[in-house]
Coordinates of C-alpha atoms in Angstrom, one line a residue:
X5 CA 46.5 -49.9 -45.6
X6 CA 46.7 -46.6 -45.0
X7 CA 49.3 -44.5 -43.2
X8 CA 47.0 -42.1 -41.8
X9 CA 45.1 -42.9 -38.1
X10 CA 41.7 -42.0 -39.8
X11 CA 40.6 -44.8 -42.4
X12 CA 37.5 -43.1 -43.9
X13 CA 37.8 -38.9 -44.5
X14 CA 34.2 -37.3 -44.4
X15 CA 33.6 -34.8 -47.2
X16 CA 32.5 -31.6 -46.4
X17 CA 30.6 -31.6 -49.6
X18 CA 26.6 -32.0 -48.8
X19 CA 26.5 -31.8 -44.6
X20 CA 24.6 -28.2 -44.5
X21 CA 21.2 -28.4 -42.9
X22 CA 19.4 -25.8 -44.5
X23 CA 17.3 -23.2 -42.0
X24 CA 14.7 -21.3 -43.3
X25 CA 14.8 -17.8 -41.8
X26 CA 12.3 -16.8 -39.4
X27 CA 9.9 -14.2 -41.3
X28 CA 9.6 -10.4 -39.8
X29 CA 6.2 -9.8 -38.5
X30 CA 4.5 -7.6 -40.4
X31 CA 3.2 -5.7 -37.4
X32 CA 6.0 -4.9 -35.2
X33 CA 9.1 -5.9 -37.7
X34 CA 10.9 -8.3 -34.6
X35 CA 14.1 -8.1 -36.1
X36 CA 15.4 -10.4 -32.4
X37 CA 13.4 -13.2 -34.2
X38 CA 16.2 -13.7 -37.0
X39 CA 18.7 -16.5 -36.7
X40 CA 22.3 -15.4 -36.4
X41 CA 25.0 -16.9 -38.5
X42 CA 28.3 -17.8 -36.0
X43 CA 31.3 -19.9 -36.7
X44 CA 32.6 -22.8 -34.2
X45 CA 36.4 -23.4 -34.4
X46 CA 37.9 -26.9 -33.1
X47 CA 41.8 -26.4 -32.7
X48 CA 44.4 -29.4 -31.9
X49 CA 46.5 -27.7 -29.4
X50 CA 48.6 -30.6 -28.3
X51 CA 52.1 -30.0 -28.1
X52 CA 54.0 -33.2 -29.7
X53 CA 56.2 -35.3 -28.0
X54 CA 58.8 -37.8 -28.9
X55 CA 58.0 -40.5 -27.2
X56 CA 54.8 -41.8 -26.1
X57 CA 55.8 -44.4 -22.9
X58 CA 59.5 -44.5 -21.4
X59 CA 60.7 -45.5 -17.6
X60 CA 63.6 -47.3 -16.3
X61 CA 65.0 -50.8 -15.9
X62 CA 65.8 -51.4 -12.2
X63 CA 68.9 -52.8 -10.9
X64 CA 68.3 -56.6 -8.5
X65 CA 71.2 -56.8 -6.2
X66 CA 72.8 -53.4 -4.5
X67 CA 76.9 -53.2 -5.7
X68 CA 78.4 -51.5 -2.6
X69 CA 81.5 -50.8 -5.1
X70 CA 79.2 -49.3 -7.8
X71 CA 76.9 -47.4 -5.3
X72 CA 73.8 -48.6 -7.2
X73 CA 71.9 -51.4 -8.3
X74 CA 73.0 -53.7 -11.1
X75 CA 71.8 -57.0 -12.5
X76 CA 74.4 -59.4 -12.1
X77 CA 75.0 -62.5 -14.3
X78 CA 72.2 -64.9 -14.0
X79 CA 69.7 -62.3 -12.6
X80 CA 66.7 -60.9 -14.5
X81 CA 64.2 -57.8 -14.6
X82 CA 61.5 -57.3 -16.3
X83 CA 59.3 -54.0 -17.8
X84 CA 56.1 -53.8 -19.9
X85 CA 54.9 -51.3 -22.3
X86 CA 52.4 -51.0 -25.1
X87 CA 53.1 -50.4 -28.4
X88 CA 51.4 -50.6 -32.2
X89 CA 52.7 -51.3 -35.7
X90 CA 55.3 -49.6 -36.5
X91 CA 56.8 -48.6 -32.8
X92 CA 59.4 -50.1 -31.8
X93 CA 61.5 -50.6 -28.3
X94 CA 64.8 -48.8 -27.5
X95 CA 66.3 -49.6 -24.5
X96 CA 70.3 -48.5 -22.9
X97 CA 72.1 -50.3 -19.9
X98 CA 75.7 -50.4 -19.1
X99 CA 78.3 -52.8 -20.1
X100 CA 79.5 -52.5 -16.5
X101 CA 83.1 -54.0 -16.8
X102 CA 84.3 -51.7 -19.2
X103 CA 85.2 -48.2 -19.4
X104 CA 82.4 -46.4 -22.0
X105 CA 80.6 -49.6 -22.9
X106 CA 76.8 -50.0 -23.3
X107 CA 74.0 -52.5 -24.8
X108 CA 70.8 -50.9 -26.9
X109 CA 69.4 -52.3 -30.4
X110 CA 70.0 -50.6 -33.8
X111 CA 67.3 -48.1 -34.4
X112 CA 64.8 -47.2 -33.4
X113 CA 64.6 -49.6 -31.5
X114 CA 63.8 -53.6 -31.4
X115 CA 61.2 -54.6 -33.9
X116 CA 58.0 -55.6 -32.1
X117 CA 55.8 -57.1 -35.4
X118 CA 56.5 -58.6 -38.5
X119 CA 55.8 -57.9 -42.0
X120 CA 52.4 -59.0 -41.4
X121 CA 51.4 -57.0 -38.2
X122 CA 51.2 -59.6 -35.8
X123 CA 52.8 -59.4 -32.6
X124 CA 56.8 -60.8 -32.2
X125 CA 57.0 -63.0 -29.0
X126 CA 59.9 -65.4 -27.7
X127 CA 63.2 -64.7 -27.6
X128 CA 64.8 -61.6 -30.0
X129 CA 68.2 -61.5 -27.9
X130 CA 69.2 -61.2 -31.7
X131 CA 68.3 -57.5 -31.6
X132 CA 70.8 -56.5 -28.7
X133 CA 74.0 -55.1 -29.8
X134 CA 77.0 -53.9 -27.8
X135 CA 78.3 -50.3 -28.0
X136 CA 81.7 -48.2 -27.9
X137 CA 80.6 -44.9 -26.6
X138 CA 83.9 -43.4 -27.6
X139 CA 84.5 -41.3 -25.2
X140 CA 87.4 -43.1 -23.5
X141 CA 90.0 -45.6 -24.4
X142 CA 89.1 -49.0 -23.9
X143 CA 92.3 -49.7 -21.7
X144 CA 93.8 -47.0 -20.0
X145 CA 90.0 -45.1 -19.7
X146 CA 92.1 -41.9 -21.2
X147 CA 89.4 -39.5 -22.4
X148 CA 88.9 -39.3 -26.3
X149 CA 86.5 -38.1 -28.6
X150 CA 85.5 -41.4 -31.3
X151 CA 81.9 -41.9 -32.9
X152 CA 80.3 -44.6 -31.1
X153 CA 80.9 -47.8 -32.6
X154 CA 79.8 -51.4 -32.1
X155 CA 82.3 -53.4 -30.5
X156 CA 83.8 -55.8 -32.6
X157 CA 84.7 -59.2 -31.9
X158 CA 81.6 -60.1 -28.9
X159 CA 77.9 -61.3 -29.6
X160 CA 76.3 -59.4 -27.4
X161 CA 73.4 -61.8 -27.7
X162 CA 75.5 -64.1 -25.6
X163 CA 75.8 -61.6 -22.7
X164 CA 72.1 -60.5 -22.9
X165 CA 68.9 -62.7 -23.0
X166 CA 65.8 -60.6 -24.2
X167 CA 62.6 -62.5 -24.0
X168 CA 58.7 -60.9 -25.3
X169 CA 55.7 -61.8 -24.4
X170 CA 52.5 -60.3 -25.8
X171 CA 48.9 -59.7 -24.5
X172 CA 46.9 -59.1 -27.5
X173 CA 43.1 -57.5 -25.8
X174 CA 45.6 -54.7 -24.3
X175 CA 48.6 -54.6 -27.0
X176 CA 50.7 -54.4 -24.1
X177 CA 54.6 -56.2 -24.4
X178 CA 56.4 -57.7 -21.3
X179 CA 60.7 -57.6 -21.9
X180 CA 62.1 -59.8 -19.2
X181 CA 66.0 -58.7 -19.4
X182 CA 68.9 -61.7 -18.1
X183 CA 72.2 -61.6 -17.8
X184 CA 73.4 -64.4 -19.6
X185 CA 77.1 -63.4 -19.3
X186 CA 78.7 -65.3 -16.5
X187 CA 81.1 -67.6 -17.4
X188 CA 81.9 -66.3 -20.3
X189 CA 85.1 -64.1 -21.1
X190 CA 82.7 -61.0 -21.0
X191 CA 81.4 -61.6 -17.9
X192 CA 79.9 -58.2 -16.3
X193 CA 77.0 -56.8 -14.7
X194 CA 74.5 -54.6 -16.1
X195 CA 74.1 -51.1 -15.0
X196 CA 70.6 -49.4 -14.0
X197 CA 69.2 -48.7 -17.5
X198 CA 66.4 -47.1 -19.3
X199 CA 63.6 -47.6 -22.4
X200 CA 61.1 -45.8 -24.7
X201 CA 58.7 -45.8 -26.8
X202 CA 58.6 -43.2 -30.0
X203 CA 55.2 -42.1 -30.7
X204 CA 53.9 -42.5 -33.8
X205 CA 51.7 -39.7 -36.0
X206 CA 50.0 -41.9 -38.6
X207 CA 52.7 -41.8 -41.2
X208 CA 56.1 -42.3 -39.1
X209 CA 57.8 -42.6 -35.6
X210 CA 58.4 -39.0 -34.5
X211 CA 62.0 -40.2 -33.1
X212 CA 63.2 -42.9 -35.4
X213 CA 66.8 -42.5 -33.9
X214 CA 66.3 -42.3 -30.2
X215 CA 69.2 -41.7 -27.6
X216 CA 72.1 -42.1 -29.5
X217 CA 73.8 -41.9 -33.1
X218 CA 75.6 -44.6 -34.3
X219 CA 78.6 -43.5 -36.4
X220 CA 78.7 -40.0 -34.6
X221 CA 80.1 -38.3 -31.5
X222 CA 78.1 -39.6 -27.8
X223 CA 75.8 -36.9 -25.8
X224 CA 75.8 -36.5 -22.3
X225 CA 72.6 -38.8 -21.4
X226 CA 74.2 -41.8 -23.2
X227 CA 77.9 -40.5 -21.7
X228 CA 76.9 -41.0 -18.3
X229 CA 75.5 -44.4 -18.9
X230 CA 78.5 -45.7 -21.4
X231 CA 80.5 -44.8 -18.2
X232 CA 79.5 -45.0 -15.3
X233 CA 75.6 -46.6 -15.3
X234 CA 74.1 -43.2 -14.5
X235 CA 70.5 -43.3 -16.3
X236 CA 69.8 -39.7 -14.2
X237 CA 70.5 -37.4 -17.0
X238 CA 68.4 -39.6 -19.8
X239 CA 65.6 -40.0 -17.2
X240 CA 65.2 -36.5 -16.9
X241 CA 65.3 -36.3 -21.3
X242 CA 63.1 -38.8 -21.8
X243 CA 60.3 -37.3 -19.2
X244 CA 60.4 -33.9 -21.0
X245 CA 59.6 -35.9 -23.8
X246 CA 57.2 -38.2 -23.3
X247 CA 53.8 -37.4 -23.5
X248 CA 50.5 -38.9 -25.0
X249 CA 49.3 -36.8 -28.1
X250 CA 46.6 -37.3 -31.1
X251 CA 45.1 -36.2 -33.7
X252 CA 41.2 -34.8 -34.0
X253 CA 38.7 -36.5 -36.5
X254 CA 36.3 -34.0 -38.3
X255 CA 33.5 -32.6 -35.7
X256 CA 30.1 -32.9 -36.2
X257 CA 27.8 -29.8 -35.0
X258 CA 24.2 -30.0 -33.8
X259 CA 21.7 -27.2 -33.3
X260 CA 18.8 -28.4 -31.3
X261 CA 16.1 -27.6 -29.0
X262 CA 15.0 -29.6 -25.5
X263 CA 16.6 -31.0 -22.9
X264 CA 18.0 -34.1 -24.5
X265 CA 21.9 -34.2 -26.1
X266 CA 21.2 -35.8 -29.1
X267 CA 24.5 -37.6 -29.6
X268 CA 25.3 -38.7 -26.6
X269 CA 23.7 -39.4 -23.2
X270 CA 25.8 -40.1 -20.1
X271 CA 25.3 -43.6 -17.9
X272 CA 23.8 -44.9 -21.2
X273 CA 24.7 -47.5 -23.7
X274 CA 25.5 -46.4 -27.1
X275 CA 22.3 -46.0 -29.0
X276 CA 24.0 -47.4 -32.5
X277 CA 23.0 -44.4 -34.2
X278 CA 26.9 -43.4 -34.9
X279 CA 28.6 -42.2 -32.3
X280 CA 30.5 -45.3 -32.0
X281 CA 31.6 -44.6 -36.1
X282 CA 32.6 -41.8 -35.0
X283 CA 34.6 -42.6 -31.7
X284 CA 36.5 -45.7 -33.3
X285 CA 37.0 -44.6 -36.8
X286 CA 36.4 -40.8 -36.3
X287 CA 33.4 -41.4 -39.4
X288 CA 30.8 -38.8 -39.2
X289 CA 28.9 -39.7 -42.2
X290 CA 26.5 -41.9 -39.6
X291 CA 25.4 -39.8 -36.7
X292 CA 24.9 -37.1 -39.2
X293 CA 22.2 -39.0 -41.0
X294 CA 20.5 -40.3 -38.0
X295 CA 20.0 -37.2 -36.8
X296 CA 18.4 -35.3 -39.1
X297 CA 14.9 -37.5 -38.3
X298 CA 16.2 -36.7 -33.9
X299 CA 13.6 -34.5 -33.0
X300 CA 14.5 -31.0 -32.0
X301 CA 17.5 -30.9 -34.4
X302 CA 17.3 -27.6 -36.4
X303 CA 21.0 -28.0 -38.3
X304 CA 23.6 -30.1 -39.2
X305 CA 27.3 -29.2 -39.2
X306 CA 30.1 -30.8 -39.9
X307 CA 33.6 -28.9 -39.6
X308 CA 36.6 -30.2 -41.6
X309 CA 37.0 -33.2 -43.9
X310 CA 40.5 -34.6 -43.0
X311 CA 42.1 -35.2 -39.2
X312 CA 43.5 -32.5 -37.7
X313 CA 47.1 -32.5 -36.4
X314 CA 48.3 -31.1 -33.6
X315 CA 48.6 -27.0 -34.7
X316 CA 45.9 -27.2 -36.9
X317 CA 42.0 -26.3 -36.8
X318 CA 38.7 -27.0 -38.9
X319 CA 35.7 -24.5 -38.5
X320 CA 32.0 -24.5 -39.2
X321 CA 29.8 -21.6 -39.8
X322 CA 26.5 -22.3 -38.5
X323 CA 22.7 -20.5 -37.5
X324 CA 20.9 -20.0 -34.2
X325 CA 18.2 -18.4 -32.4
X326 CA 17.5 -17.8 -29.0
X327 CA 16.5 -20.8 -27.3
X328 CA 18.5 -23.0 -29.8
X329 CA 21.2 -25.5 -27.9
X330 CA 24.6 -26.7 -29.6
X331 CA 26.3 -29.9 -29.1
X332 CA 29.5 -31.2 -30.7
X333 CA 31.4 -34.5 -31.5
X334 CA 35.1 -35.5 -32.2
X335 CA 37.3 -38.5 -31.8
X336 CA 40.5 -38.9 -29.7
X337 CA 42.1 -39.8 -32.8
X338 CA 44.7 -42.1 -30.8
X339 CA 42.4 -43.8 -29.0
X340 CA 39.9 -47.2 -29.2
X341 CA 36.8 -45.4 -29.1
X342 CA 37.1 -42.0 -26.9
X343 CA 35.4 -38.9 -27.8
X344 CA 35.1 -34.9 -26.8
X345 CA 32.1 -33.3 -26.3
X346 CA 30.0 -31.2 -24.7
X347 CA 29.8 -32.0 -21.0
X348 CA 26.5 -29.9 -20.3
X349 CA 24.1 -28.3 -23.0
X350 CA 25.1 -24.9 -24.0
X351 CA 23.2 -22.2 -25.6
X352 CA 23.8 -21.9 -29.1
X353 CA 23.9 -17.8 -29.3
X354 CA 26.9 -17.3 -27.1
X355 CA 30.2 -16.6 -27.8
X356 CA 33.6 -17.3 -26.7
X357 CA 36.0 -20.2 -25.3
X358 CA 33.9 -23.2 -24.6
X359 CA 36.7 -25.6 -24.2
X360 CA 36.2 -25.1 -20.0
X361 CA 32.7 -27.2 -20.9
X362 CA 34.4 -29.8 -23.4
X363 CA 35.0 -33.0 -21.7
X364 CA 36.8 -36.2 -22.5
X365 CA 34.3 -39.6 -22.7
X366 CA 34.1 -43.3 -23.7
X367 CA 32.1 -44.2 -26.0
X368 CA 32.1 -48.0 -24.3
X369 CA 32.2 -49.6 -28.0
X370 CA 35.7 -50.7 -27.5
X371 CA 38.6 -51.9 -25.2
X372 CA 40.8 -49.5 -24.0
X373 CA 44.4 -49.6 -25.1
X374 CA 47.4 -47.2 -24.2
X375 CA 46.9 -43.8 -26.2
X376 CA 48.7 -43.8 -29.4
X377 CA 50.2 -47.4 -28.3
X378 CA 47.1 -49.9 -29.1
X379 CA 47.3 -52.3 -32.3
X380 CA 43.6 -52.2 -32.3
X381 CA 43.3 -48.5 -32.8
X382 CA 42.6 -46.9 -35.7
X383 CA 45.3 -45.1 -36.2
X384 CA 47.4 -48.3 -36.8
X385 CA 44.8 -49.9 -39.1
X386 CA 43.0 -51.8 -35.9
X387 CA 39.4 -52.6 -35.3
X388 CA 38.8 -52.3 -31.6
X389 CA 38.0 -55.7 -29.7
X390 CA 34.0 -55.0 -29.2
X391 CA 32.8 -54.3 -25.5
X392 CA 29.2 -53.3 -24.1
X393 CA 29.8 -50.9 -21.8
X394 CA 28.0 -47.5 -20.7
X395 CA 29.0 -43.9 -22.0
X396 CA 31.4 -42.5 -19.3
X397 CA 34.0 -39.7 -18.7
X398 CA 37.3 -41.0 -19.4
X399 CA 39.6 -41.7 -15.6
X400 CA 42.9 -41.6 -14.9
X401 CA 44.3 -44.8 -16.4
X402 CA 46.1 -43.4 -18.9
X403 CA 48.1 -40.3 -18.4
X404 CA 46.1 -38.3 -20.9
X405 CA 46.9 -34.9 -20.9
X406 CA 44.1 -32.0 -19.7
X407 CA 41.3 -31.4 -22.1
X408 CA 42.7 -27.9 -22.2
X409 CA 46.0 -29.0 -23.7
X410 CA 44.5 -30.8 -27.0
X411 CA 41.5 -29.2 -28.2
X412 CA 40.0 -25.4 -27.6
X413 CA 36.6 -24.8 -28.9
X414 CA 35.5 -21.1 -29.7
X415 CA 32.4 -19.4 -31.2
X416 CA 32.2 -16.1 -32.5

């Protein structure tokens, strides 16, 4: 399978419509009548961020003495998050009867499918390990300076009970956390703590080592949790860096006349003629074919041949006339079956920034997942589970960043 979150690349090799230019009259020489030759640019302007989901494990019962809430032996709390293959779940709480002690997993995080991509479920209290923060001795809570360590000599998996459960239509997990610790000779509650998510590019976790280092010196997020159960300071990391992104698939560019879009109409169901190729798969070969019989459509465009990262563009020199309308295409690469295009039609002559008239849309081929965090999404090798809905504008389920902040569309 491959690494990369588009599974078919469109060549660029064969996709120019060829437009015969207008002839001058002979009698007044109209020289208006000629097509232009512009050039469309489609620019990922996303800005990366490590982590694509993170938030906080709450405390159960208020602890007067610790001045927060803390989960005490026999209690539990529970989070769910999404995820694909390959992402993984790092999580940090407080030992709390300790001086600098803490639980998290080895990185980057707990494993959330096997070999084979399906889904791990049940208990994995296996992957939770117990840390030395280093930064103060064990029994007199004298500062020092030590790498952190694990502590040696107590299975943490005896403290800590970590159970998953899976829901396979929305690849989202559910982690219920238990204290499992009392009676035990490490018996202790567990601080406030915190968890993330590391997004994923197509061909590796953009934070394989999240929050801490083993075998180096502590930071001052982890510090404060080690010590004290204080997730403030991480909170406020992990929000700076946690953000959807994606990757653009190859555009396709239309030059047509009437009132019609001919790749997409709003409030409609998907007319099978390859827009849903291209909003699952980001495959333009499709739509490009059925539209040279549309009618109206004067040229065919297709700009770029690979997906485009975030800091990278693909451009498309193409021909118009007055009265001549353009219309574009391009998958949400991290997404089920989302596209951008086009919200209204747009005259094909002008120039200038026409991302203010790009808009985000469902294709409604598909079932939604989380952004960069659905198993069913191209981008980790998924089909997505088939749905029959109409073509709408993309809500607010999903914190998906402005259609300003990941693509700009110019002409000049």
């Amino acid at each position: 399978m491959k690494k990369t979150f588009f599974k078919t690349a469109t060549s660029m090799a064969g996709i120019m419509t060829a437009i015969t230019l207008l002839s001058c009259s002979d009698s007044n020489n109209n020289m208006m009548d000629l097509p232009s030759q512009r050039t469309i640019t489609f620019e990922n302007v996303v800005t990366p961020k490590d982590f694509v989901e993170s938030g906080e494990i709450p405390g159960v019962t208020f602890l007067a003495a610790a001045g927060h809430n803390v989960i005490l032996p026999g209690e539990s709390q529970t989070i769910k998050f999404s995820a694909g293959k390959t992402q993984a779940l790092m999580f940090a709480t407080m030992y709390g009867a300790s001086k600098d002690w803490f639980f998290a997993s080895q990185q980057p995080g707990i494993k959330l499918f096997d070999a084979s991509g399906k889904a791990i479920t049940g208990d994995v209290s296996s992957s939770v390990l117990l840390w030395d923060n280093g930064t103060k001795n064990d029994i007199s809570g004298q500062v020092e300076s030590k790498p952190i360590a694990q502590v040696p000599n107590v299975n943490a998996s005896q403290l800590m009970k970590l159970n998953l459960g899976y829901n396979e239509v929305t690849s989202e997990f559910t982690l219920t956390i238990t204290n499992t610790s009392g009676g035990t000779s490490n018996e202790t509650p567990f601080s406030p703590g915190v968890w993330a998510v590391s997004n994923y590019n197509g061909s590796q976790l953009l934070n394989n080592v999240p929050f801490f280092t083993p075998n180096s010196l502590s930071n001052p997020e982890i510090t404060d949790i080690a010590q004290m159960g204080n997730i403030d300071k991480m909170k406020a990391k992990l929000n700076a860096n946690t953000g959807i992104m994606t990757g653009l698939s190859p555009a396709l560019v239309v030059i047509y006349r009437g009132d019609k879009n001919p790749i997409y109409e709003l409030g409609k169901m998907d007319n099978g003629m390859g827009l849903k190729e291209i909003s699952q798969f980001g495959n333009v070969s499709k739509l490009q074919n059925s539209l040279k019989s549309f009618p109206g459509v004067k040229g065919i465009y297709v700009a770029g041949n690979s997906p485009v990262t975030p800091g990278n563009k693909v451009m498309a020199n193409f021909k118009a006339e007055p009265g001549d309308k353009i219309a574009y295409v391009t998958m949400f690469g991290f997404s089920n079956d989302w596209f951008y295009s086009n919200e209204a039609s747009i005259d094909a002559t002008v120039k200038g920034d026409l991302s203010s008239k790009t808009a985000l849309f469902d294709s409604g081929t598909g079932v939604d997942q989380y952004p960069g965090a659905g198993n069913h999404q191209a981008l980790f090798g998924g089909t997505p589970q088939s749905e029959a809905m109409v073509i709408s504008k993309v809500g607010s389920q999903y914190p998906v960043p402005a259609v300003q902040n990941v693509i700009k569309v110019t002409v000049n």
